[in-house]
Amino acid sequence: MVRAVGGSGTIQMWSALEKMPAPATTYERIVYKNPSEHHYMKVRLEFQDRGVGLNAAQFKQLLISALKDLFGEVDAALPLDILTYEEKTLSAILRICSSGLVKLWSSLTLLGSYKGKKCAFRVIQVSPFLLALSGNSRELVLD
Amino acid sequence: MVRFKHRYLLCEVVSDDPRCRLSLEDRVLGGLIRDTIARVHGTFGAASCSIGFAVRYLNAYTGIVLLRCRKEFYQLVCSALPFITYLENKGHRYPCFLNTLHVGGTIRTCQKFLIRYNRRQLLILLQNCTDEAEREAIQKSVTRSCLLEERSDEEELSDNGGEEEAAEAME
């Protein structure tokens, strides 16, 4: 394409440049696939009947028993933390290492009951950054 | 080529109690390993490992067990083996553990490894034996195994079983 533009003089210049050896360039390419080693989940527990309460310890026990049911003792020992827990709305922010996110999410999905009462986990937000959980555009109220 | 690939785990049952090895049965051991995988890896582990799982070979005299599992999930099985601490048979509980000797892709490679391993074990037995009669019997087994090696490169497992039985019977 470049050769078509310009006259015969330009063609000679370009061929001369091509014959010169290219200068050695060194470059470094750093790729961050996932800079965060933890994932944060905002979840809410819903019961079929009302009036069921859990404190923080029982909530954690429920999470660990869900993991143990599906993935066994090895994955029940994953480093899982409950960062915040509200007893009124039964909602919490969980932190799990990134390799265990899929396992935790799938075991929350398959959890059906607590002490004989039917319940379900609703996952509201998942993010590798905690700051992202502070705002949710779905719950934004426009005045 | 589309086929199901397997991994064959060669393990040895090690126990203080001499009655533990004699009470080894393939169905009992298979059930025990499946229960252990269910405990350690949950429903997911139990389901994924039990599809291609089988106890292929069991030698009660030497306690050698050959397990088969699918290639995609052999690590789950491998990691669950150290959690086996006892063997239960007819109401008796024998404490034992499973030592993984070799992981192979086919039965043939495991067989080749087992032959070399047994030869080495015979030599170790020869070193450690105390009785003169034992020493002679083991020396005979060793020379017999060397002769068989010269005659053919591949030995049958039955020949090996004979040597092991002779060695174990002497103990």
XYZ file of C-alpha atoms in Angstrom:
314
model
C 0.000 0.000 0.000
C 2.801 2.370 0.924
C 4.638 1.499 -2.255
C 1.715 2.552 -4.412
C 1.739 6.041 -2.906
C 4.762 8.126 -3.891
C 7.068 7.697 -6.841
C 9.981 5.476 -7.645
C 12.225 7.429 -5.257
C 10.076 6.450 -2.288
C 10.138 2.823 -3.321
C 13.932 2.843 -3.257
C 13.940 4.434 0.210
C 11.584 1.823 1.646
C 13.551 -1.087 0.252
C 16.739 0.390 1.765
C 15.060 0.623 5.166
C 13.901 -2.960 4.955
C 17.430 -4.187 4.313
C 18.687 -2.589 7.560
C 18.480 -4.908 10.591
C 15.672 -3.925 12.953
C 16.858 -2.470 16.293
C 16.573 -4.855 19.208
C 13.684 -3.848 21.445
C 12.975 -5.254 24.835
C 9.580 -4.942 26.325
C 7.841 -6.454 29.260
C 4.204 -7.344 29.213
C 2.471 -7.789 32.546
C -1.006 -9.279 32.476
C -3.179 -9.245 35.574
C -5.868 -11.801 35.138
C -7.314 -11.312 38.553
C -5.419 -9.100 40.946
C -7.618 -9.956 43.880
C -7.179 -13.230 45.741
C -10.538 -12.965 47.520
C -14.047 -12.713 46.216
C -16.823 -10.973 48.107
C -20.464 -12.052 47.968
C -23.529 -10.260 49.224
C -26.159 -12.850 50.018
C -29.566 -12.980 51.687
C -31.242 -15.974 53.248
C -34.964 -16.354 52.618
C -37.214 -18.705 54.523
C -40.523 -20.000 53.335
C -42.205 -19.197 56.693
C -41.563 -16.000 58.536
C -40.272 -15.651 62.039
C -37.119 -17.738 61.758
C -34.060 -16.103 63.215
C -30.396 -17.040 63.140
C -27.498 -15.461 64.891
C -24.112 -15.062 63.253
C -22.684 -18.317 64.570
C -25.658 -20.340 63.343
C -25.417 -18.634 59.957
C -21.772 -19.620 59.606
C -22.586 -23.133 60.750
C -25.233 -23.290 58.002
C -22.729 -22.178 55.340
C -20.121 -24.698 56.444
C -22.624 -27.535 56.567
C -23.739 -26.650 53.020
C -20.118 -26.841 51.828
C -19.520 -30.084 53.722
C -22.624 -31.682 52.227
C -21.636 -31.076 48.645
C -17.862 -30.975 48.691
C -16.796 -32.845 51.798
C -14.567 -32.060 54.738
C -11.715 -30.776 52.600
C -13.741 -27.921 51.192
C -15.660 -27.270 54.391
C -12.311 -26.033 55.657
C -12.012 -23.330 53.002
C -11.133 -19.946 54.564
C -14.609 -18.413 54.582
C -15.351 -15.219 56.490
C -18.576 -13.418 57.271
C -17.678 -9.761 57.159
C -21.070 -8.340 58.110
C -24.302 -9.966 59.178
C -27.707 -8.450 59.799
C -30.065 -10.608 61.798
C -33.211 -8.689 60.841
C -32.881 -9.083 57.099
C -30.705 -12.234 57.277
C -28.256 -10.714 54.808
C -24.498 -10.985 54.947
C -21.309 -10.156 53.109
C -19.034 -13.177 52.734
C -15.421 -13.354 51.757
C -13.886 -16.431 50.185
C -10.629 -17.111 48.385
C -11.024 -16.960 44.626
C -10.430 -20.650 44.028
C -13.339 -21.509 46.312
C -15.902 -19.120 44.859
C -17.483 -21.605 42.455
C -17.696 -24.249 45.187
C -19.297 -21.882 47.689
C -21.785 -20.524 45.176
C -22.841 -23.967 43.999
C -23.247 -25.248 47.557
C -25.360 -22.184 48.459
C -27.506 -22.864 45.405
C -28.112 -26.454 46.448
C -28.915 -25.727 50.068
C -32.573 -26.503 50.620
C -33.448 -26.483 54.268
C -32.342 -25.462 57.726
C -33.579 -27.591 60.645
C -36.421 -28.902 58.553
C -37.600 -25.498 57.365
C -37.338 -24.688 53.679
C -35.025 -21.857 52.788
C -33.085 -20.424 49.865
C -30.059 -18.242 49.426
C -30.386 -15.220 47.171
C -27.056 -14.001 45.812
C -27.330 -10.257 45.341
C -23.811 -9.248 44.308
C -20.461 -10.890 43.692
C -17.261 -8.957 43.127
C -13.512 -9.361 43.569
C -13.448 -5.907 45.138
C -15.140 -5.077 48.406
C -15.727 -1.484 47.383
C -18.003 -2.604 44.587
C -20.424 -4.060 47.118
C -21.034 -0.669 48.686
C -23.270 0.464 45.865
C -25.711 -1.473 43.786
C -27.239 0.165 40.750
C -30.254 -2.123 40.982
C -31.231 -0.718 44.351
C -30.604 2.853 43.304
C -33.519 5.140 44.070
C -33.877 8.092 41.834
C -35.590 11.082 43.346
C -9.560 -41.638 19.363
C -12.370 -41.230 21.797
C -12.170 -43.479 24.809
C -12.407 -43.184 28.559
C -8.947 -42.795 30.048
C -8.214 -44.299 33.437
C -5.555 -44.049 36.078
C -4.477 -47.177 37.940
C -3.282 -46.629 41.524
C -1.005 -49.275 42.940
C -1.253 -49.260 46.732
C 0.055 -51.343 49.584
C -1.900 -52.012 52.763
C 0.463 -51.592 55.698
C -0.555 -52.744 59.131
C 0.928 -53.889 62.420
C -1.595 -56.688 62.720
C -0.815 -59.731 60.532
C -4.482 -60.705 60.389
C -5.353 -57.423 58.650
C -3.940 -58.436 55.277
C -5.556 -61.854 55.316
C -9.001 -60.353 55.812
C -8.698 -58.157 52.705
C -11.603 -58.508 50.321
C -12.151 -56.484 47.169
C -15.753 -55.607 47.882
C -15.067 -54.600 51.476
C -12.105 -52.466 50.431
C -14.049 -50.891 47.559
C -16.886 -49.947 49.881
C -14.456 -48.521 52.425
C -12.738 -46.335 49.820
C -16.074 -45.087 48.470
C -17.216 -44.155 51.987
C -13.959 -42.345 52.632
C -14.255 -40.349 49.395
C -17.840 -39.425 50.319
C -16.644 -38.207 53.709
C -13.655 -36.262 52.439
C -14.995 -34.891 49.151
C -18.741 -34.865 49.731
C -21.540 -35.775 47.351
C -19.660 -34.334 44.405
C -16.578 -36.417 45.075
C -18.523 -39.592 45.723
C -20.484 -39.245 42.492
C -17.570 -38.284 40.258
C -15.164 -40.942 41.551
C -17.526 -43.883 41.737
C -18.360 -43.951 38.020
C -15.163 -45.593 36.845
C -14.045 -46.912 40.205
C -13.090 -50.567 40.618
C -10.675 -52.702 42.617
C -8.835 -54.503 39.833
C -6.321 -56.666 41.681
C -5.891 -57.659 45.276
C -3.161 -59.791 46.794
C -3.941 -60.763 50.378
C -0.444 -62.166 51.029
C 1.485 -59.016 50.209
C -1.342 -56.515 50.675
C -1.021 -55.056 47.174
C -4.157 -53.410 45.793
C -4.705 -52.037 42.265
C -7.451 -49.434 42.015
C -8.902 -47.970 38.846
C -10.470 -44.534 38.508
C -11.226 -42.022 35.771
C -8.346 -39.816 34.693
C -10.221 -36.567 35.390
C -10.881 -37.436 39.022
C -7.915 -39.544 40.051
C -6.582 -36.732 42.211
C -9.717 -36.830 44.347
C -9.191 -40.545 44.935
C -5.463 -40.098 45.592
C -6.078 -37.387 48.138
C -8.713 -39.431 49.973
C -6.469 -42.503 50.479
C -4.517 -41.091 53.478
C -7.811 -40.718 55.359
C -8.264 -44.487 55.577
C -7.182 -45.481 59.071
C -8.793 -48.840 59.689
C -10.099 -51.915 57.937
C -13.300 -53.460 59.226
C -14.144 -57.089 58.594
C -16.677 -59.293 60.421
C -16.834 -56.916 63.335
C -13.054 -56.738 63.814
C -11.319 -53.453 63.322
C -7.685 -53.465 62.250
C -5.755 -50.193 62.147
C -3.880 -49.839 58.877
C -2.930 -47.340 56.222
C -2.626 -47.370 52.426
C 0.721 -46.577 50.878
C 0.526 -45.430 47.247
C 3.392 -47.032 45.328
C 2.692 -46.086 41.725
C 0.178 -44.304 39.518
C -0.023 -45.640 35.971
C -2.146 -45.153 32.919
C -2.485 -48.844 32.118
C -2.438 -52.114 34.000
C 0.686 -53.139 32.098
C 2.838 -50.289 33.431
C 1.647 -51.026 36.956
C 2.522 -54.683 36.438
C 6.034 -53.788 35.249
C 6.530 -51.548 38.264
C 5.220 -54.238 40.597
C 7.682 -56.799 39.226
C 10.647 -54.462 39.794
C 9.338 -53.491 43.231
C 8.920 -57.105 44.298
C 12.462 -57.946 43.225
C 13.758 -55.102 45.361
C 11.604 -56.242 48.277
C 13.026 -59.768 48.010
C 16.543 -58.382 48.314
C 15.534 -56.311 51.337
C 13.974 -59.398 52.914
C 17.209 -61.271 52.259
C 19.121 -58.607 54.153
C 16.779 -58.582 57.111
C 16.110 -62.279 57.593
C 17.488 -63.990 60.670
C 16.919 -67.722 60.138
C 19.239 -69.868 57.979
C 16.330 -71.820 56.453
C 14.581 -68.531 55.612
C 17.770 -67.218 54.066
C 18.089 -70.248 51.800
C 14.454 -70.060 50.712
C 14.721 -66.374 49.876
C 18.002 -66.876 48.018
C 16.303 -69.554 45.943
C 13.444 -67.164 45.127
C 15.898 -64.434 44.155
C 17.881 -66.675 41.793
C 14.631 -67.989 40.332
C 13.438 -64.459 39.610
C 16.766 -63.576 37.961
C 16.569 -66.664 35.748
C 13.004 -65.819 34.744
C 14.142 -62.297 33.915
C 16.787 -63.644 31.552
C 14.372 -65.968 29.844
C 11.643 -63.438 29.095
C 11.326 -59.729 29.533
C 7.737 -59.901 30.678
C 6.857 -62.149 33.563
C 3.375 -63.316 34.382
C 1.827 -62.023 37.558
C 1.233 -65.640 38.625
C 4.972 -66.304 38.762
C 5.368 -63.265 40.894
C 2.590 -64.468 43.139
C 4.489 -67.724 43.633
C 7.638 -65.935 44.740
C 5.732 -63.673 47.068
C 3.854 -66.577 48.570
C 7.102 -68.411 49.185
C 8.622 -65.340 50.805
C 5.565 -64.551 52.900
C 5.026 -68.162 53.946
C 8.545 -68.226 55.338
C 7.922 -65.235 57.601
